[in-house]
Short mmCIF file of C-alpha atoms and ligand atoms in Angstrom, two decimals:
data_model
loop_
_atom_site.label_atom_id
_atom_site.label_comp_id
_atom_site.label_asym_id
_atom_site.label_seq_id
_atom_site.Cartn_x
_atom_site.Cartn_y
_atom_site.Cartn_z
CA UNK O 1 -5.59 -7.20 34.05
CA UNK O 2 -3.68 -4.70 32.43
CA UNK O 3 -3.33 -6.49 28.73
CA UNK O 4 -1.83 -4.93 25.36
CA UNK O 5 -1.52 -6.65 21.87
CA UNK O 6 1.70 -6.17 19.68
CA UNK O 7 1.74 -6.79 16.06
CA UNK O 8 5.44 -7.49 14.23
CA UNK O 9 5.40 -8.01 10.86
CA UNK O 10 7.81 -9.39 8.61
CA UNK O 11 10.52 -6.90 8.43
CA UNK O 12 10.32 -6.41 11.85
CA UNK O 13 11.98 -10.24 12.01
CA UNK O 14 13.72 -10.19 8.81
CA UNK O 15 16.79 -11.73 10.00
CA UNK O 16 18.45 -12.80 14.04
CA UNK O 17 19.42 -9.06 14.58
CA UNK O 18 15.88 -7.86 13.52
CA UNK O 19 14.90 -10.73 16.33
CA UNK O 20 16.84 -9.36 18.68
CA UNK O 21 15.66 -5.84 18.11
CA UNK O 22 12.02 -7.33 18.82
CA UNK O 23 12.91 -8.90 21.65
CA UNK O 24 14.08 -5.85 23.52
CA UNK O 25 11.21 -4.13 22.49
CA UNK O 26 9.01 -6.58 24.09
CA UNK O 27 11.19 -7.18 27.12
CA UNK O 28 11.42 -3.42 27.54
CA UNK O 29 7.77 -2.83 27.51
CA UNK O 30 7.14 -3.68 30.95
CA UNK O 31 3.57 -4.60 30.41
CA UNK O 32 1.60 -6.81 32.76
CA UNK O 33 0.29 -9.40 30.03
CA UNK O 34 1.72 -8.73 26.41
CA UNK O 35 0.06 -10.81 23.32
CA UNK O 36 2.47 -11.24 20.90
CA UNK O 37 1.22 -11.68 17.26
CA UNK O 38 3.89 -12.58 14.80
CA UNK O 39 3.93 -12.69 10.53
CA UNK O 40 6.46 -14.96 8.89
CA UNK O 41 9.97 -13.82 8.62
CA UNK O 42 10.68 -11.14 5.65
CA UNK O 43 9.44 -12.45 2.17
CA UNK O 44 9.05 -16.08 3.65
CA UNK O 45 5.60 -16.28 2.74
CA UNK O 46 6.29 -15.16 -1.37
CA UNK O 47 8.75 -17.88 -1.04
CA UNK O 48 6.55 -20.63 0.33
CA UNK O 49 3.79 -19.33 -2.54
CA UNK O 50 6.68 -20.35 -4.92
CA UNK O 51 6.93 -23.51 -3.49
CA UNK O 52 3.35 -24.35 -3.59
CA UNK O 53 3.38 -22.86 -7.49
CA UNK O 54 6.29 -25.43 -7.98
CA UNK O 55 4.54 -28.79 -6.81
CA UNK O 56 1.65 -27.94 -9.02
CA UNK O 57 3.18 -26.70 -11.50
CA UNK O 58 5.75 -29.74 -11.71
CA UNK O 59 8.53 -27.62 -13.76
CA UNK O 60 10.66 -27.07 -11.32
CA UNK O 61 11.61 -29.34 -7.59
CA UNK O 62 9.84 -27.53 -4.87
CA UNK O 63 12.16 -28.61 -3.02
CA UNK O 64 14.75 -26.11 -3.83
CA UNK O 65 13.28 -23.38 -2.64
CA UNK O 66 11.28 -25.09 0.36
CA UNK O 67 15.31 -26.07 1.58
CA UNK O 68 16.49 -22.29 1.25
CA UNK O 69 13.35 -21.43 3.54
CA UNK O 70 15.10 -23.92 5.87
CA UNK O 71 18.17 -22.71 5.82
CA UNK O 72 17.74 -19.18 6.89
CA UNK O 73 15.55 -20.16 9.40
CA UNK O 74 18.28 -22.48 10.53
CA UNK O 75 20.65 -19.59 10.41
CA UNK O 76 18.87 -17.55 12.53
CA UNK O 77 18.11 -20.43 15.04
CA UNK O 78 22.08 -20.77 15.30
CA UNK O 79 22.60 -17.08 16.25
CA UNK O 80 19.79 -16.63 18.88
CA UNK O 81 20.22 -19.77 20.48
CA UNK O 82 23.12 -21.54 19.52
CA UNK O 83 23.00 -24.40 22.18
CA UNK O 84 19.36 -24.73 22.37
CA UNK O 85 19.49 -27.85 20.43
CA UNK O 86 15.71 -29.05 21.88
CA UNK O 87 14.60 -25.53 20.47
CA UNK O 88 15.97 -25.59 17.11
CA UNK O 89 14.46 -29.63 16.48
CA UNK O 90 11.20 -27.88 17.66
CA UNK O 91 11.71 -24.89 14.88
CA UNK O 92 13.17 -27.54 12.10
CA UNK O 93 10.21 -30.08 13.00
CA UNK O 94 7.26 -27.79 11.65
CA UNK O 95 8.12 -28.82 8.04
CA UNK O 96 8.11 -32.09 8.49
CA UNK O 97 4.50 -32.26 7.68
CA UNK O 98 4.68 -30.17 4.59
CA UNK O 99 7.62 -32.04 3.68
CA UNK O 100 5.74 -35.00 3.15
CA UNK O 101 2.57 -33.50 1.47
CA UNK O 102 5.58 -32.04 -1.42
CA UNK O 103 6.77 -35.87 -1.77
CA UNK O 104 3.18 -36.87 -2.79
CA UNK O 105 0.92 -36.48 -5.77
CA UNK O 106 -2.06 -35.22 -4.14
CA UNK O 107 -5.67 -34.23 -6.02
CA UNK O 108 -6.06 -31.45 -2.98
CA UNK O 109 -7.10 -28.27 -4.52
CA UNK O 110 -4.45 -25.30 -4.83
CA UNK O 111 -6.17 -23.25 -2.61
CA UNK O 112 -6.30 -25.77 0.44
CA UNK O 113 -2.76 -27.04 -0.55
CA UNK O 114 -1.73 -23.64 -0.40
CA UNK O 115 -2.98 -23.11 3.29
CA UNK O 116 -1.18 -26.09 4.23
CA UNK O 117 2.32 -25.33 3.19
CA UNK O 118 2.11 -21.54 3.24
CA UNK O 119 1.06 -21.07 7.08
CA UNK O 120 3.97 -22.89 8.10
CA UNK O 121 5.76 -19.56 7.87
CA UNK O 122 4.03 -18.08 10.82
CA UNK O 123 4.64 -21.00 12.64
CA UNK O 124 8.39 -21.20 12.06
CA UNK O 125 8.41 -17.16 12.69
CA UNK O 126 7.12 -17.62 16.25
CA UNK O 127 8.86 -20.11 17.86
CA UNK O 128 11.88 -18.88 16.57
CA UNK O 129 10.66 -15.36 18.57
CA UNK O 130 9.23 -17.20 21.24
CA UNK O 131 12.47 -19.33 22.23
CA UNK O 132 14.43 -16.21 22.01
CA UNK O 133 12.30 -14.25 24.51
CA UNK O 134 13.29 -17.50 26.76
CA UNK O 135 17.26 -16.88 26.19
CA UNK O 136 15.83 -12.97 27.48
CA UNK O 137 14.34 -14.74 30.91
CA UNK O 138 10.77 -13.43 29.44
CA UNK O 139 7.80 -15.90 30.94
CA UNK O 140 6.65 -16.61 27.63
CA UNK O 141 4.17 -19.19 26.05
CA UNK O 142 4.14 -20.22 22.09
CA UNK O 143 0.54 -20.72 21.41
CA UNK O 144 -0.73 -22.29 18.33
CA UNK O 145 -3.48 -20.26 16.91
CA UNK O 146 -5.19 -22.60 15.16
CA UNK O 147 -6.29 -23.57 18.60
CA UNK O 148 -8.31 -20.40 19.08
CA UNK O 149 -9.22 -18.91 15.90
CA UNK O 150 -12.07 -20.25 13.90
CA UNK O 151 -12.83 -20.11 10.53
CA UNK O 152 -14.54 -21.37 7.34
CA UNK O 153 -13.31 -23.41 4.78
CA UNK O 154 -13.09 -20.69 1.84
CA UNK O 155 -9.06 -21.68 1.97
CA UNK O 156 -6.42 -18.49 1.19
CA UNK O 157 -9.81 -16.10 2.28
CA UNK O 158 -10.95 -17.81 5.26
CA UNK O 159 -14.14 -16.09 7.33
CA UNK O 160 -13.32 -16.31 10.88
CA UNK O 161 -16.62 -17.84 13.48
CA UNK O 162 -16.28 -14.70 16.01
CA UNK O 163 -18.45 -16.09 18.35
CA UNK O 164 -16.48 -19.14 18.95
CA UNK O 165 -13.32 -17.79 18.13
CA UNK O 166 -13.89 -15.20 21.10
CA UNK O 167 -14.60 -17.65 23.67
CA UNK O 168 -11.54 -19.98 23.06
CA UNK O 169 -9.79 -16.89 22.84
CA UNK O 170 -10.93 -15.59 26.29
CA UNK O 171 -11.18 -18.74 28.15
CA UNK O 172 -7.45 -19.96 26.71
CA UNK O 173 -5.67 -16.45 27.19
CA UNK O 174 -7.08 -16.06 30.53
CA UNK O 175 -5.12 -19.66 31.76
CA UNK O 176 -2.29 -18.57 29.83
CA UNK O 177 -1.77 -15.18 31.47
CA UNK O 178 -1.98 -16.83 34.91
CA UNK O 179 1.24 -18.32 34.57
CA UNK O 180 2.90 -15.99 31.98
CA UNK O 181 3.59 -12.61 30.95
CA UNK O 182 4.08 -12.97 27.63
CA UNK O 183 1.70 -14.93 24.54
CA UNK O 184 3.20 -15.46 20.74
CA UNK O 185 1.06 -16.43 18.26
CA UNK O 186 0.89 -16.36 15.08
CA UNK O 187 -0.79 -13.96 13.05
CA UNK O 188 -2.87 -14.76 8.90
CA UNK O 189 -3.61 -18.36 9.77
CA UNK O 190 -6.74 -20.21 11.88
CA UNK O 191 -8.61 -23.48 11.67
CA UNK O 192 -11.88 -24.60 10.29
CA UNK O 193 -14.23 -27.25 11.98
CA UNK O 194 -12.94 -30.29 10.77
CA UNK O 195 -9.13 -28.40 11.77
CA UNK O 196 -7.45 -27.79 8.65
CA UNK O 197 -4.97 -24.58 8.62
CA UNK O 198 -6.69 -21.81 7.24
CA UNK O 199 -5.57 -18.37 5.77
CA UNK O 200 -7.21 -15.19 6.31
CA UNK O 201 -5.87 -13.50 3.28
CA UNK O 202 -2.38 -12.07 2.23
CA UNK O 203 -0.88 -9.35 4.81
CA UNK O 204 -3.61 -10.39 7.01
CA UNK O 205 -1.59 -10.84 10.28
CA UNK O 206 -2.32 -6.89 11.37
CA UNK O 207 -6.28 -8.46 10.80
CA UNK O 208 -5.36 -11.18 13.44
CA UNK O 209 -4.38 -8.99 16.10
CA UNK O 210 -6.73 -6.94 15.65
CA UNK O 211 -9.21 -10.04 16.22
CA UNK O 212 -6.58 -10.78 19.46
CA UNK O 213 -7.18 -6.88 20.59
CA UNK O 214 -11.19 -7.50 20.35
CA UNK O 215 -11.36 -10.84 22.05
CA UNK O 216 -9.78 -9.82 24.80
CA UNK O 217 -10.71 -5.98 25.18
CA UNK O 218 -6.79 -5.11 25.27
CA UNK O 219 -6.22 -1.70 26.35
CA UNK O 220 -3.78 -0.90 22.94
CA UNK O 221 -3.20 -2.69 20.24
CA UNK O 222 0.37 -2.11 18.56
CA UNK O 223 1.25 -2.27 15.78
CA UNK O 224 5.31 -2.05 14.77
CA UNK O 225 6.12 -1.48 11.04
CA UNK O 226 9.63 0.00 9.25
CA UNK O 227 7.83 3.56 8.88
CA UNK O 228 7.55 6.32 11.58
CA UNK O 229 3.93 6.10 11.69
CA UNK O 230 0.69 6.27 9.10
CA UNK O 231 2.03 9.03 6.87
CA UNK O 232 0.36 11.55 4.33
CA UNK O 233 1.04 9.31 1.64
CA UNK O 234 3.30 6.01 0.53
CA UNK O 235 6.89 6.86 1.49
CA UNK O 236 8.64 4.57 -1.31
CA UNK O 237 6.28 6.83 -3.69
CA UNK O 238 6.37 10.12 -2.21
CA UNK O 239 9.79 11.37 -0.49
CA UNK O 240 7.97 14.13 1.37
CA UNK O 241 4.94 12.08 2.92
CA UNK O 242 4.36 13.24 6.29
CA UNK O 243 3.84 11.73 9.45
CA UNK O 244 0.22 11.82 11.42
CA UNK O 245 0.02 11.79 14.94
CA UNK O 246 -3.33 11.58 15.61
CA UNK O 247 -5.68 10.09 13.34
CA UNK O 248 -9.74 8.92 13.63
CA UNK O 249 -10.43 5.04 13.10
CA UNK O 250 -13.28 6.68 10.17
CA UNK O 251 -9.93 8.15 8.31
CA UNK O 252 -7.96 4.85 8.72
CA UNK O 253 -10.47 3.04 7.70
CA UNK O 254 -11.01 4.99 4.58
CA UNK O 255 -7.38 5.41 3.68
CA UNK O 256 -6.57 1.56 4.02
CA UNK O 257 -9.81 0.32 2.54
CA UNK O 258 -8.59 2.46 -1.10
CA UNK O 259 -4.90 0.83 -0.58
CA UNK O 260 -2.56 2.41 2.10
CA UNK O 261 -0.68 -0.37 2.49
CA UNK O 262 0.82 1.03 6.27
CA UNK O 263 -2.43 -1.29 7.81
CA UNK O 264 -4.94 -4.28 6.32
CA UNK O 265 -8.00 -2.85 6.03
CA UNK O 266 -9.93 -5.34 8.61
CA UNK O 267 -7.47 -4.19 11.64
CA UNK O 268 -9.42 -1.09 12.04
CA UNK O 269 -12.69 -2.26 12.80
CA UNK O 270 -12.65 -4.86 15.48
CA UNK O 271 -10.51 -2.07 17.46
CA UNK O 272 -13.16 0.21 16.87
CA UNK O 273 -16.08 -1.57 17.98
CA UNK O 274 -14.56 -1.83 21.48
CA UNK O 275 -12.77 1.72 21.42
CA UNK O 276 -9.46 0.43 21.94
CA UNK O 277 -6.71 2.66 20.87
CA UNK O 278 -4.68 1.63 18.04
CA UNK O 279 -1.00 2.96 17.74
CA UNK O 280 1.10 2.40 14.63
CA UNK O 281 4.69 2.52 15.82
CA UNK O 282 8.80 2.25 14.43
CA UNK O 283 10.15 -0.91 15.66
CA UNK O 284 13.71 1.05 14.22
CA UNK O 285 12.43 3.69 16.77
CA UNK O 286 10.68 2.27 19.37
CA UNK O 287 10.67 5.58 21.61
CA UNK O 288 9.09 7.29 19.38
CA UNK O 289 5.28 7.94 19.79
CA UNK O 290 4.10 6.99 16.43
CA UNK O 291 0.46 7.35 14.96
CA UNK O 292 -2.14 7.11 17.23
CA UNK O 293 -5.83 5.88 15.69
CA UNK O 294 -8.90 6.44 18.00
CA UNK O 295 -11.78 8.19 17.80
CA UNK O 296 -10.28 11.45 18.05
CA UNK O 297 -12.12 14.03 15.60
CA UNK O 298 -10.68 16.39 13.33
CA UNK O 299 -10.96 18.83 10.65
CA UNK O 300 -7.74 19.85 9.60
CA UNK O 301 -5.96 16.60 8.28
CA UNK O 302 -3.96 17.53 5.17
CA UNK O 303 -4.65 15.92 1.97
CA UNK O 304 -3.84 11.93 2.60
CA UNK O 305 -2.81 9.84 -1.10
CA UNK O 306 -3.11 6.49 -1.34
CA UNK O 307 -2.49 4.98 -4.82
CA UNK O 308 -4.09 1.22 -5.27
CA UNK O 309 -2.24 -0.10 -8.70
CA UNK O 310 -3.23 -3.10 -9.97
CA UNK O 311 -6.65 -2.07 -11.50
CA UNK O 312 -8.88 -2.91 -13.90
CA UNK O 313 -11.86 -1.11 -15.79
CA UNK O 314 -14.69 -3.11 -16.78
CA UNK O 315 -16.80 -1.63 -19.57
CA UNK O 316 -20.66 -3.39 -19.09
CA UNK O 317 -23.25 -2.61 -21.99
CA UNK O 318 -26.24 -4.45 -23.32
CA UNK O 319 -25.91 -5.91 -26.26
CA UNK O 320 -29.23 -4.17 -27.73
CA UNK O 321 -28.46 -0.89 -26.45
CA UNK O 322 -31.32 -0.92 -23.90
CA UNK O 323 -30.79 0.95 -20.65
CA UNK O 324 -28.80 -0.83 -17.83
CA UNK O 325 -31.54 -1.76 -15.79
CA UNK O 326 -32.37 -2.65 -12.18
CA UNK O 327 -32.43 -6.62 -13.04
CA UNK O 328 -28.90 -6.01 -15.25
CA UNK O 329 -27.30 -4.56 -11.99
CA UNK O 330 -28.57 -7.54 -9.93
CA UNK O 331 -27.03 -9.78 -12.42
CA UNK O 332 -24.09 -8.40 -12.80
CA UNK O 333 -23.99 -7.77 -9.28
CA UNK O 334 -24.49 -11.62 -8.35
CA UNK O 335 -21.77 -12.36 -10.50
CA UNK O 336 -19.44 -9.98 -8.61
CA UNK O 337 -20.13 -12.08 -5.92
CA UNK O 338 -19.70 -15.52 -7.08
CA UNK O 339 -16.28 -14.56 -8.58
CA UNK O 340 -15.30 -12.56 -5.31
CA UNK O 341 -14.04 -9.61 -7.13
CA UNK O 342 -13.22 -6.75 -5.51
CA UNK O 343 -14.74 -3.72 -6.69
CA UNK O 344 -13.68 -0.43 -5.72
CA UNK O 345 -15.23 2.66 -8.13
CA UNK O 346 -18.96 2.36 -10.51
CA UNK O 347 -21.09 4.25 -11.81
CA UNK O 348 -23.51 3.71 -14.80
CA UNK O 349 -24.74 5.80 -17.75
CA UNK O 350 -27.82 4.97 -19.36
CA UNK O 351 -26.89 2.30 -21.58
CA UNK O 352 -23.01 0.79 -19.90
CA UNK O 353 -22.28 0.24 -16.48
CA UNK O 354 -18.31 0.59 -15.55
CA UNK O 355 -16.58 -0.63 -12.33
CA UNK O 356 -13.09 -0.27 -11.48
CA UNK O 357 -11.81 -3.61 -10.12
CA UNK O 358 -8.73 -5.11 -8.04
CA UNK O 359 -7.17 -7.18 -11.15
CA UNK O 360 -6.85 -10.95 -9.60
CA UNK O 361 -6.08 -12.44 -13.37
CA UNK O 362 -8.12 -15.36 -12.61
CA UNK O 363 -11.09 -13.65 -10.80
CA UNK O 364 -11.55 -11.63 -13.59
CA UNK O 365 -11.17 -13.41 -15.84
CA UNK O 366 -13.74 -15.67 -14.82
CA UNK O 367 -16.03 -12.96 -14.31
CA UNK O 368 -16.14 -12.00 -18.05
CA UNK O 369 -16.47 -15.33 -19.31
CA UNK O 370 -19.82 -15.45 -17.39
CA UNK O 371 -20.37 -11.84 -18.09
CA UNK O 372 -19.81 -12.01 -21.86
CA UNK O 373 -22.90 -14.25 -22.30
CA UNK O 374 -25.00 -11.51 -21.69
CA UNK O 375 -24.02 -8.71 -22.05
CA UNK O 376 -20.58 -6.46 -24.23
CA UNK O 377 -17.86 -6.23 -22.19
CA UNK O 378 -14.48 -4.28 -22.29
CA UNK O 379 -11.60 -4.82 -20.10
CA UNK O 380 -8.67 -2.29 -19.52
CA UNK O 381 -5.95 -3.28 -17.23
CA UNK O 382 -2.70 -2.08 -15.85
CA UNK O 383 -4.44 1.26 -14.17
CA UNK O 384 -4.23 3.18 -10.90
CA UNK O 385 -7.01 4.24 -8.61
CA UNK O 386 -5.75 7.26 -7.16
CA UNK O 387 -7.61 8.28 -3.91
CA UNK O 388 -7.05 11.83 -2.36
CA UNK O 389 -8.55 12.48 0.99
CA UNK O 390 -8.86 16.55 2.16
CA UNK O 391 -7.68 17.32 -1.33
CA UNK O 392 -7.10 20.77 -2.48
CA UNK O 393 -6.61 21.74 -6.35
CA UNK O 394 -2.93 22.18 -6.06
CA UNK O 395 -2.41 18.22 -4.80
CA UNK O 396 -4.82 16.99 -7.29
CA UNK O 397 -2.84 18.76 -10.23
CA UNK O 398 0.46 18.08 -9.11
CA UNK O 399 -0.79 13.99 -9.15
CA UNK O 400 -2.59 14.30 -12.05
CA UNK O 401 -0.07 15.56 -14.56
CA UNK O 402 1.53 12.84 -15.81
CA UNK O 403 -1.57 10.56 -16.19
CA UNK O 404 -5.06 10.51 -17.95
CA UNK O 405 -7.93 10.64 -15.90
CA UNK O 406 -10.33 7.81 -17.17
CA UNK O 407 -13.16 8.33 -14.20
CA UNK O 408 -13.53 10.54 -11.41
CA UNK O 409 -15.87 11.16 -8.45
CA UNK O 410 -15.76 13.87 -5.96
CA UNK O 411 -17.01 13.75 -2.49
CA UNK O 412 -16.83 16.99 0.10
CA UNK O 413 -13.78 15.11 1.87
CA UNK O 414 -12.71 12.49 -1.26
CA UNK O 415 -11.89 12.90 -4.67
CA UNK O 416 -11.56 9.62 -6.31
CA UNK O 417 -9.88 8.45 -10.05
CA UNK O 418 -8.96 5.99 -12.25
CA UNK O 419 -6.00 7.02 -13.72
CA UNK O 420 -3.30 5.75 -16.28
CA UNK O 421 0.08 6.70 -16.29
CA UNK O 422 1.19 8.79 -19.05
CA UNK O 423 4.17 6.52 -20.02
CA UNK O 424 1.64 3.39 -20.82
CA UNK O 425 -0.39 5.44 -23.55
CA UNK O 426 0.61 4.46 -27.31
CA UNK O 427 1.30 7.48 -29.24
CA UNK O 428 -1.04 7.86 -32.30
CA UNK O 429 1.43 7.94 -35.44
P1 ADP X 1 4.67 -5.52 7.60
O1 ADP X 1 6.11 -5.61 7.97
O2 ADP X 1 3.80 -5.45 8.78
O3 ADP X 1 4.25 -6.56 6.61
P2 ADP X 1 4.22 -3.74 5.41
O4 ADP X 1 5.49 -3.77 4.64
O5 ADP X 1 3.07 -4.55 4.89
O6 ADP X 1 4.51 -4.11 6.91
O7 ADP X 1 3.72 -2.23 5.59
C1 ADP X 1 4.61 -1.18 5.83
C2 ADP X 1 4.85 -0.41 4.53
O8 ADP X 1 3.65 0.24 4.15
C3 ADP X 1 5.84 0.72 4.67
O9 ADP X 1 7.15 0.28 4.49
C4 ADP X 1 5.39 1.70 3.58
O10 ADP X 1 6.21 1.64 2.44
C5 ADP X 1 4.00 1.25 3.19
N1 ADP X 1 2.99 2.31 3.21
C6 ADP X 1 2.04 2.51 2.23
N2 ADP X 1 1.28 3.54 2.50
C7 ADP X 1 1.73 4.08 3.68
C8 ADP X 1 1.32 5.17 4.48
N3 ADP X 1 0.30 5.96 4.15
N4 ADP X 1 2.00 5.40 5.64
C9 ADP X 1 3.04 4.60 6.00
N5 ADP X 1 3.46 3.56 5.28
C10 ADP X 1 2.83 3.28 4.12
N1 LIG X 2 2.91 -13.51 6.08
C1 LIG X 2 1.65 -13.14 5.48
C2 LIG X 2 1.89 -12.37 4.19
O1 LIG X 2 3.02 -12.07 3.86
C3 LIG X 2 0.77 -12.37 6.41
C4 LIG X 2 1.31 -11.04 6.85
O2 LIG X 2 2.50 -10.79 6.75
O3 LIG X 2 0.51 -10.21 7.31
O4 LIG X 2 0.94 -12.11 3.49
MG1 MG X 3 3.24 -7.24 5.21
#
């Protein structure tokens, strides 16, 4: 069975003529068996966060915005399939349920809450998709992936169970295919054990295919964004970032795990493990061949940048100016853990220890509470870490001009800093 996995995201079904656009993509694929994994419609899922910030924050009627979310879905429904009226109940009954968990006081925690109302934007996304390959003639199937992918209950971050999730995967996909060409599912959600809606992280529908591509040993996994390909560098930063044709899944993995934001970071791995070739298309130009990640080997890339904003440096002493020992770094190490921050640069000196962190506010925060009782901490927010793979002197002048270099490590292939922008420094007077 000849089977490939495609991966829209939500630009890719922004509006009904981005839909469309999709749909003859798919339809002119030809491909045997086609899994279909879908995101939620352009910023649909920042608008259902806003919702969920509204019921708990009780300021202002979450309502509002959950009713704009229905309208533009509505809208779209109308233009794809204007006298489906069986389709469009379907579409306009998946918020019933969230609905009535807004009218409700509830003591559910945020993060569970959250999962609740949030998901339903990948449901809404796919059926829409799914009863407008129908209107196409397409033998397709909407199927709910909460049915096949298992996770944990750590809501908002959810773990998935591979084992199990592979074999409903398998067994379900396999009757599926029998009878149809095409699968859409949704992509960022699953289910735990007792079958809440889980999510697997924000932008973590690319992660979801990728699970798709792994579980059933896909010959390609697709992915369609609004860029040509993985370029040299972030094109909405860098005018001239170039377009790679051929990259290893060792370099993809590096450049998204340090913030190029073309892929999540878990897609690359799964596809790995089972050597299945991972291409990074234009769904504006579907003819064109795109980036292709495998395990192709090179040594000529050119230098790759990938800026990560949103950092924070943490400054860790002891408070009697001992050396940062071995049982320190376990400490502070546990702690790291327990507040799930992400770290992404360290290194230690004799007597401070300082880590460059993804700022989540509250993480952090939390983190230095806890820290603070043993040991002096400093905090310094608002900076960039500023990765350049296959650098040469030139690039890392030319990017490090206009900022102050707080920390930097050099590898043979990476050169790595924490930077601030020049503009954010106070003048002295
Ligand atoms: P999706 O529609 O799947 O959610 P995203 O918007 O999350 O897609 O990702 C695509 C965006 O990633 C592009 O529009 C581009 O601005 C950004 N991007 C960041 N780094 C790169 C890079 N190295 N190559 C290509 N695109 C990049
Ligand atoms: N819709 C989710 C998000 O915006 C997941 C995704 O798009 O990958 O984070
Ligand atoms: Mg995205």
């Amino acid at each position: 069975m000849a089977l490939e996995v495609y991966k829209f995201g939500g630009a890719s079904v922004k509006d009904a003529l981005a839909v469309k656009n999709v749909g003859e993509i798919i339809h002119s694929s030809g491909i045997e068996n086609l899994l279909v994994v879908v995101s939620a419609t352009g910023k649909t899922t920042n608008a259902l966060q806003q919702v969920v910030k509204d019921y708990f924050g009780k300021e202002n009627d979450p309502f509002v915005t959950l009713n704009e979310i229905k309208k533009s879905h509505l809208e779209m429904c109308l233009s794809l399939f204007p006298d489906n009226k069986e389709a469009l109940e379907d579409v306009l009954d998946s918020f019933v349920e969230i609905e009535w968990m807004l009218e409700e006081d509830s003591d559910d925690s945020f993060d569970y809450f959250y999962d609740q109302v949030v998901s339903v934007g990948e449901i809404v996304s796919s059926k829409i998709l799914e009863h407008f390959l129908k209107t196409l003639g397409l033998k397709s199937f909407w199927l709910d992936v909460r049915d096949v992918i298992l996770t944990d209950n750590t809501f908002r971050e959810a773990k998935v169970d591979w084992k199990e999730t592979e074999d409903r995967i398998s067994i379900k996909c396999k009757d599926l295919f029998e009878a149809n060409q095409i699968v859409v599912t949704q992509g960022f959600i699953g289910s735990s054990s007792e079958n809440f809606t889980t999510t697997l992280g924000r932008e973590g529908s690319d992660f979801s295919a990728a699970i798709f591509a792994y579980c059933l040993s896909a010959k390609a996994l697709t992915i369609w964004k609004d860029v040509p390909g993985v370029l040299t560098a972030d094109p909405r930063l860098f005018e001239n970032a170039s377009k790679l044709d051929r990259l290893s899944y060792r370099e993809a993995i590096e450049m998204t795990y340090y913030g190029a934001k073309v892929i999540h970071p878990k897609t690359i791995k799964p596809v790995q493990n089972k050597s299945i070739a991972l291409h990074v298309k234009s769904f504006v130009e579907p003819d064109k061949p795109g980036t292709l990640i495998d395990e192709h080997t090179t040594e000529s890339y050119p230098p790759i940048v990938v800026f990560e904003h949103n950092q924070s440096l943490l400054r860790i002493a002891t408070k009697d100016f001992s050396f940062v020992a071995e049982d320190h770094l376990s400490q502070i190490f546990d702690l790291i853990a327990r507040f799930r921050v992400k770290v992404k640069m360290m290194k230690n000196t004799a007597v401070s220890f300082i880590l460059s962190v993804d700022h989540d506010e509250t993480k952090v925060e939390a983190l230095m509470t806890e820290l603070q009782q043993f040991f002096n901490v400093s905090l310094e927010t608002g900076l960039e870490l500023l990765t350049i793979r296959h650098y040469n002197e030139d690039t890392i002048k030319s990017l490090t001009s206009s900022r102050v270099i707080l920390f930097e490590e050099r590898l043979p292939n990476t050169i790595q800093m924490v930077v601030k922008p020049i503009a954010t420094l106070k003048l002295k007077d």
